[in-house]
Amino acid sequence: MIQVMVLLAAGAGLYMLFNWLMGYRKGHIQMDLDDRYVDFNQYIKAVLAELKRRGFEASYEGNGLFTINGSRYVFIERNVSMGGVPLQRTILKPYQ
């Protein structure tokens, strides 16, 4: 019985860690783009285009900082294998 409880607690902890790493937090903007970008400049242009498509006013300041609707955000990129297929996740975290 104790082993089952420990296994459930460990599973819940791993699930929460995965969600935290993938940007599922209040105030964060996460997006998965259709294409995979290797060139950073093309990647930034694609992020800006996606933000504008979603209705945000966005600009890139440089050094991984965006201004979105008057607030500053930090750019974070995550690469995760989802079912054997690499996923490039973009997370925009509020800048403090």
C-alpha positions as a printed NumPy array, in Angstrom:
array([[  0.   ,   0.   ,   0.   ],
       [  2.822,   2.378,   0.868],
       [  4.529,   1.577,  -2.432],
       [  1.418,   2.506,  -4.392],
       [  1.136,   5.82 ,  -2.537],
       [  4.816,   6.605,  -3.178],
       [  4.396,   5.727,  -6.858],
       [  1.32 ,   7.973,  -7.159],
       [  3.114,  10.846,  -5.401],
       [  6.159,  10.448,  -7.66 ],
       [  3.94 ,  10.351, -10.76 ],
       [  2.083,  13.478,  -9.689],
       [  5.388,  15.222,  -8.983],
       [  6.776,  14.344, -12.414],
       [  3.57 ,  15.518, -14.079],
       [  3.749,  18.878, -12.253],
       [  7.454,  19.263, -13.12 ],
       [  6.775,  18.576, -16.803],
       [  3.963,  21.152, -16.896],
       [  6.154,  23.706, -15.131],
       [  9.   ,  23.167, -17.608],
       [  6.645,  23.428, -20.602],
       [  5.408,  26.865, -19.526],
       [  1.926,  26.092, -18.241],
       [  1.926,  28.881, -15.662],
       [ -0.153,  31.974, -15.093],
       [  0.991,  34.896, -17.218],
       [  3.151,  32.84 , -19.576],
       [  2.538,  32.678, -23.308],
       [  3.363,  29.341, -24.909],
       [  3.202,  28.41 , -28.551],
       [  4.114,  25.522, -30.83 ],
       [  4.9  ,  26.755, -34.318],
       [  4.195,  24.717, -37.45 ],
       [  7.825,  24.71 , -38.594],
       [ 11.056,  23.944, -36.788],
       [ 13.519,  26.848, -36.746],
       [ 17.294,  26.591, -36.596],
       [ 18.054,  30.17 , -37.664],
       [ 17.376,  32.398, -34.643],
       [ 16.372,  35.439, -36.735],
       [ 13.786,  33.409, -38.654],
       [ 12.547,  31.974, -35.358],
       [ 12.021,  35.46 , -33.883],
       [ 10.148,  36.571, -37.014],
       [  7.887,  33.52 , -36.762],
       [  7.198,  34.204, -33.062],
       [  6.318,  37.831, -33.84 ],
       [  4.021,  36.738, -36.682],
       [  2.255,  34.248, -34.379],
       [  1.837,  36.866, -31.656],
       [  0.334,  39.327, -34.141],
       [ -1.945,  36.57 , -35.472],
       [ -3.186,  36.045, -31.901],
       [ -3.966,  39.765, -31.612],
       [ -1.   ,  40.942, -29.532],
       [  1.014,  44.083, -30.232],
       [  4.549,  42.742, -30.135],
       [  8.096,  43.842, -30.853],
       [ 11.501,  42.264, -30.315],
       [ 14.   ,  44.282, -28.268],
       [ 16.977,  41.954, -28.598],
       [ 18.758,  39.609, -26.178],
       [ 15.656,  37.423, -25.914],
       [ 13.359,  40.229, -24.714],
       [  9.972,  40.969, -26.255],
       [  7.531,  43.775, -25.549],
       [  3.994,  42.44 , -25.781],
       [  1.055,  44.786, -25.164],
       [  3.332,  47.078, -23.145],
       [  4.795,  44.33 , -20.908],
       [  8.227,  42.781, -21.23 ],
       [  8.7  ,  39.032, -21.714],
       [ 11.742,  36.762, -21.827],
       [ 12.058,  34.215, -24.643],
       [ 12.588,  30.569, -23.615],
       [ 12.889,  27.693, -26.082],
       [ 12.263,  24.076, -25.12 ],
       [ 12.84 ,  21.034, -27.31 ],
       [ 10.971,  17.923, -26.207],
       [ 10.363,  14.58 , -27.857],
       [  6.611,  13.954, -28.056],
       [  5.887,  10.452, -29.293],
       [  9.261,  10.284, -31.017],
       [  8.704,  13.572, -32.854],
       [ 10.705,  16.595, -31.684],
       [  8.572,  19.503, -30.505],
       [  9.97 ,  23.03 , -30.431],
       [  8.022,  24.914, -27.739],
       [  8.287,  28.684, -27.375],
       [  7.606,  30.104, -23.926],
       [  7.392,  33.829, -23.243],
       [  7.837,  34.448, -19.525],
       [  7.   ,  37.79 , -17.878],
       [ 10.212,  39.758, -17.251],
       [ 10.841,  40.949, -13.726]])
